[in-house]
Structures are given as C-alpha cells and as structure tokens.
Amino acid sequence: MRPAMKRLSLVFAFLTVLCGNTFAADLSAKSGVEAKSTAGIKPNQTTQTEPTLANVAYGTHERQVLDFWRAESSRPVPVLFHIHGGGWVAGDKARVASLDRYLAAGISVVSINYRYVTQAMLAGVKPPVQWPLSDAARALQFVRSKADEWKLDRQRIGATGGSAGACSSLWLALHNDLADPHSNDPVARESTRLWCAAVIGAQTSLDPQQLKEWTPNSRYGGHAFGFMPDPNDTKTRDTRFAEFLAARESILPWIKEYSPYEHVTADDPPIYLIYSAPPALGQEQKDLTHTANYGVKLQERLRSAGVECELVYPGAPDVKHPKAEDFLIDKLTN
C-alpha cells in the first residue's frame, strides 16, 4: 500500500476521534445521553495542553465563551478557529484534535462554545439556527478584535469542525461578510471572512428537498428551523423531517440564508471536505447525517464557481491532504 493510502486508512479508522466531540455528541443527541468533554480522547491520550486563556466571554450568555491557545512567536500568527459538533444540541469546546500540531506549526488556536438551537427554541427565536450561527460569526469577529493583543494575523484564519461544527464553519466560509462598518460596536465592524476551511462530516445543505434528492433516507436538519417537538428532549431532534419537507416553501427564505450551499460565490476561500465513507448519490446511506453525498454536491457547486475544493473519502482520487489538519497547516502557513 502506498504511504499516502496508509495514512488515509488510519485517518478513517480514527475519524470519530479526530472529530473531537462531534460524532460522540451527535450520537448522544439521538440517544438522549449527554456528551462528555472526554469524548474525543484518543486511546493513548489523556490530557491536552491547557489554554493560554480559558472561557473568554465574547457575549453575555453562559455558552458564549471561547478558549485560546497562543502559538509562541514574535510576529502575528495564523489562527485555527474550531467549532465543536453535536447537532447544535450538544457538545463542547473542550477538546481540539491535533491541537499541539497546530501550535508547533506556529498557528494559534481558538475553540468556541455557542448557544444551542434547543435553547433558541425555548427562547422563541426563529429560526433557532440563528443562535449557533450568529454566535460563530460573533466569536470570529471577537477574535479579530483581539488580533493586536493576542498577536494574530487578521487575514489568515481557517475554520474547522465536525458535523454541525463543520456546517457552521462552511456557513462562515461561504457567506458574504457580516461586518457592519457603521456599527458603534467595534467588534461588529470586524470581518467574518475566512482564509480557508477544512471540515469533517459536514452537512453542506439544510434544504430538505435537496437532501431527499441526494440521500433518500435523509432526516436531519429540521430542528435548525424549529421542527423538533420537544427541545428538552434531544431524542426528538430528527423526528419531524416530513413536516420540514412539507413546509419548505414557507421557510425558503430561512433556508436560503442558513444553508451553506446557497452562499457559494467565486470569491470564496479554499474548502476541504472529509468523510468516513464513499458517496452514493441517490441511494440510502447508513450514516445519513454525515454522508459524503453532501460533499460531492458542494464540491460540484464550488468548482463550477471556480473555487478550490478538495474532497476526501475512502478511495477518493487525487488525495493531496489525507487529514484536515494537513490542509489547514498548508494553507495557513504557506
């Protein structure tokens, strides 16, 4: 076996681990069991480098906090911006896969918490997905506002995450700049544009019609728009997809705003997508929440717009970067 393929096979053998809390939290959302902060620990890993600054508030809610790890340098350094997974209903910022590798490469790291869609539903926010995505944008702006103090390169910020954290990262990467240059709030004047994004098991669309076409047994995404019968019970998260699909036309403006696929334009940054199984468009999937079908369709759209996009899965052709961190370190430091 070629060395690159050996490395890639190891990636997929431990993909759940590499996602940090992502898949453990997502599975817990289906089972109703709360995800633990140790979900992403490798078999031979029990500790993680302590953050330089922990639980830094970027908002007023208890979930609007982030951790910061500073890479040692006398000059401003690139930033890895990590968004945890968990279906926007669970998960935590505690663990960042390959943290020490980023720091050794001269890349500072930020990992954020954000408000869950379930909390948004209980607060009457419509659509609920507005909270986790607006929090991701606000946290990114906050980090940029700290560029001088934390010795950060304002331009070279790359996002990463798994599952819902991947979807959030893609939304940031593809969305037009959310900066408000006329705001009295200096943080709100900061840019939300990214240098690159590399994501794991990403949902690239929140359009139920697209999802049914790509993967017939799709059932994920309705909770983003309030189609979840009990926000106090995460087991109910994916139980109203039929209603979600039936209501598509009435919520289409929300879908257009919060589905990453809708925001592709020629000026978007390089994107990397990795999945644990090969795609099979139009066929039912075992892991329908993280199917590579999502990646195939986004790659098609990005390439048609002239945007660089690398798609990796077992057996994928022309793999240049076997791991997400390979891509991020390459793009952020070269």
mmCIF file of N, CA and C in Angstrom, residues 204-222 238 240-248 255 259 280-285 288-289 291 293-294 297:
data_model
loop_
_atom_site.group_PDB
_atom_site.id
_atom_site.type_symbol
_atom_site.label_atom_id
_atom_site.label_comp_id
_atom_site.label_asym_id
_atom_site.label_seq_id
_atom_site.Cartn_x
_atom_site.Cartn_y
_atom_site.Cartn_z
ATOM 1 N N THR A 204 -23.711 20.079 4.170
ATOM 2 C CA THR A 204 -23.458 21.227 3.304
ATOM 3 C C THR A 204 -24.728 21.940 2.878
ATOM 4 N N SER A 205 -25.874 21.335 3.144
ATOM 5 C CA SER A 205 -27.160 21.933 2.791
ATOM 6 C C SER A 205 -28.151 21.687 3.915
ATOM 7 N N LEU A 206 -29.075 22.629 4.079
ATOM 8 C CA LEU A 206 -30.192 22.478 5.009
ATOM 9 C C LEU A 206 -31.523 22.568 4.264
ATOM 10 N N ASP A 207 -31.488 22.271 2.983
ATOM 11 C CA ASP A 207 -32.686 22.291 2.141
ATOM 12 C C ASP A 207 -33.250 20.868 2.081
ATOM 13 N N PRO A 208 -34.425 20.613 2.655
ATOM 14 C CA PRO A 208 -34.921 19.232 2.704
ATOM 15 C C PRO A 208 -35.170 18.623 1.335
ATOM 16 N N GLN A 209 -35.509 19.444 0.366
ATOM 17 C CA GLN A 209 -35.724 18.924 -0.987
ATOM 18 C C GLN A 209 -34.427 18.423 -1.586
ATOM 19 N N GLN A 210 -33.362 19.197 -1.447
ATOM 20 C CA GLN A 210 -32.046 18.753 -1.908
ATOM 21 C C GLN A 210 -31.624 17.483 -1.180
ATOM 22 N N LEU A 211 -31.831 17.462 0.125
ATOM 23 C CA LEU A 211 -31.369 16.332 0.915
ATOM 24 C C LEU A 211 -32.050 15.036 0.496
ATOM 25 N N LYS A 212 -33.340 15.082 0.213
ATOM 26 C CA LYS A 212 -34.064 13.886 -0.236
ATOM 27 C C LYS A 212 -33.569 13.427 -1.599
ATOM 28 N N GLU A 213 -33.227 14.367 -2.471
ATOM 29 C CA GLU A 213 -32.706 14.021 -3.793
ATOM 30 C C GLU A 213 -31.326 13.389 -3.676
ATOM 31 N N TRP A 214 -30.484 13.932 -2.819
ATOM 32 C CA TRP A 214 -29.125 13.432 -2.675
ATOM 33 C C TRP A 214 -29.092 12.116 -1.907
ATOM 34 N N THR A 215 -29.879 12.045 -0.838
ATOM 35 C CA THR A 215 -29.893 10.886 0.060
ATOM 36 C C THR A 215 -31.337 10.608 0.455
ATOM 37 N N PRO A 216 -31.994 9.617 -0.152
ATOM 38 C CA PRO A 216 -33.440 9.421 0.030
ATOM 39 C C PRO A 216 -33.903 9.212 1.473
ATOM 40 N N ASN A 217 -33.049 8.659 2.327
ATOM 41 C CA ASN A 217 -33.478 8.439 3.712
ATOM 42 C C ASN A 217 -33.056 9.573 4.649
ATOM 43 N N SER A 218 -32.825 10.761 4.091
ATOM 44 C CA SER A 218 -32.463 11.921 4.913
ATOM 45 C C SER A 218 -33.523 12.203 5.967
ATOM 46 N N ARG A 219 -33.063 12.606 7.149
ATOM 47 C CA ARG A 219 -33.993 13.019 8.193
ATOM 48 C C ARG A 219 -33.416 14.129 9.075
ATOM 49 N N TYR A 220 -32.244 14.638 8.734
ATOM 50 C CA TYR A 220 -31.567 15.643 9.552
ATOM 51 C C TYR A 220 -31.872 17.055 9.055
ATOM 52 N N GLY A 221 -31.891 18.013 9.967
ATOM 53 C CA GLY A 221 -31.920 19.423 9.594
ATOM 54 C C GLY A 221 -33.147 20.190 10.027
ATOM 55 N N GLY A 222 -34.261 19.504 10.238
ATOM 56 C CA GLY A 222 -35.480 20.213 10.577
ATOM 57 C C GLY A 222 -35.394 21.009 11.861
ATOM 58 N N ASP A 238 -34.634 14.508 15.252
ATOM 59 C CA ASP A 238 -34.783 14.173 13.832
ATOM 60 C C ASP A 238 -36.106 13.465 13.531
ATOM 61 N N ARG A 240 -39.166 14.991 12.748
ATOM 62 C CA ARG A 240 -40.191 15.748 12.016
ATOM 63 C C ARG A 240 -39.724 16.151 10.619
ATOM 64 N N PHE A 241 -38.933 15.295 9.991
ATOM 65 C CA PHE A 241 -38.413 15.650 8.669
ATOM 66 C C PHE A 241 -39.539 15.790 7.643
ATOM 67 N N ALA A 242 -40.552 14.937 7.699
ATOM 68 C CA ALA A 242 -41.656 15.020 6.737
ATOM 69 C C ALA A 242 -42.345 16.382 6.817
ATOM 70 N N GLU A 243 -42.556 16.885 8.022
ATOM 71 C CA GLU A 243 -43.155 18.212 8.187
ATOM 72 C C GLU A 243 -42.208 19.301 7.689
ATOM 73 N N PHE A 244 -40.940 19.127 7.945
ATOM 74 C CA PHE A 244 -39.909 20.047 7.455
ATOM 75 C C PHE A 244 -39.974 20.147 5.935
ATOM 76 N N LEU A 245 -40.031 19.009 5.267
ATOM 77 C CA LEU A 245 -40.100 18.983 3.810
ATOM 78 C C LEU A 245 -41.390 19.619 3.308
ATOM 79 N N ALA A 246 -42.499 19.308 3.964
ATOM 80 C CA ALA A 246 -43.790 19.845 3.533
ATOM 81 C C ALA A 246 -43.853 21.362 3.688
ATOM 82 N N ALA A 247 -43.112 21.891 4.653
ATOM 83 C CA ALA A 247 -43.140 23.331 4.917
ATOM 84 C C ALA A 247 -42.054 24.091 4.167
ATOM 85 N N ARG A 248 -41.340 23.419 3.274
ATOM 86 C CA ARG A 248 -40.167 24.026 2.638
ATOM 87 C C ARG A 248 -40.451 25.390 2.029
ATOM 88 N N ILE A 255 -34.026 29.004 4.681
ATOM 89 C CA ILE A 255 -33.120 28.024 4.072
ATOM 90 C C ILE A 255 -32.059 28.728 3.242
ATOM 91 N N SER A 259 -28.393 27.851 4.829
ATOM 92 C CA SER A 259 -27.824 26.671 4.193
ATOM 93 C C SER A 259 -26.516 27.061 3.503
ATOM 94 N N ALA A 280 -22.634 7.843 -2.451
ATOM 95 C CA ALA A 280 -23.533 7.031 -3.290
ATOM 96 C C ALA A 280 -24.785 7.863 -3.516
ATOM 97 N N LEU A 281 -24.686 8.811 -4.422
ATOM 98 C CA LEU A 281 -25.782 9.742 -4.658
ATOM 99 C C LEU A 281 -27.060 9.015 -5.063
ATOM 100 N N GLY A 282 -28.163 9.445 -4.482
ATOM 101 C CA GLY A 282 -29.452 8.860 -4.792
ATOM 102 C C GLY A 282 -29.734 7.552 -4.095
ATOM 103 N N GLN A 283 -28.821 7.115 -3.244
ATOM 104 C CA GLN A 283 -29.005 5.861 -2.515
ATOM 105 C C GLN A 283 -29.084 6.126 -1.014
ATOM 106 N N GLU A 284 -29.846 5.297 -0.309
ATOM 107 C CA GLU A 284 -29.927 5.423 1.131
ATOM 108 C C GLU A 284 -28.547 5.191 1.750
ATOM 109 N N GLN A 285 -28.294 5.899 2.840
ATOM 110 C CA GLN A 285 -26.984 5.867 3.472
ATOM 111 C C GLN A 285 -27.090 5.351 4.908
ATOM 112 N N LEU A 288 -26.496 8.731 7.406
ATOM 113 C CA LEU A 288 -27.105 9.738 6.541
ATOM 114 C C LEU A 288 -26.828 11.156 7.022
ATOM 115 N N THR A 289 -26.474 11.315 8.292
ATOM 116 C CA THR A 289 -26.196 12.648 8.826
ATOM 117 C C THR A 289 -24.839 13.168 8.389
ATOM 118 N N THR A 291 -23.072 11.792 5.461
ATOM 119 C CA THR A 291 -22.763 11.137 4.193
ATOM 120 C C THR A 291 -21.907 12.013 3.283
ATOM 121 N N ASN A 293 -22.277 12.234 0.296
ATOM 122 C CA ASN A 293 -23.145 12.841 -0.723
ATOM 123 C C ASN A 293 -23.188 14.361 -0.562
ATOM 124 N N TYR A 294 -23.188 14.811 0.687
ATOM 125 C CA TYR A 294 -23.129 16.254 0.944
ATOM 126 C C TYR A 294 -21.899 16.872 0.280
ATOM 127 N N LYS A 297 -21.879 17.122 -3.740
ATOM 128 C CA LYS A 297 -22.703 18.192 -4.305
ATOM 129 C C LYS A 297 -22.109 19.573 -4.032
#
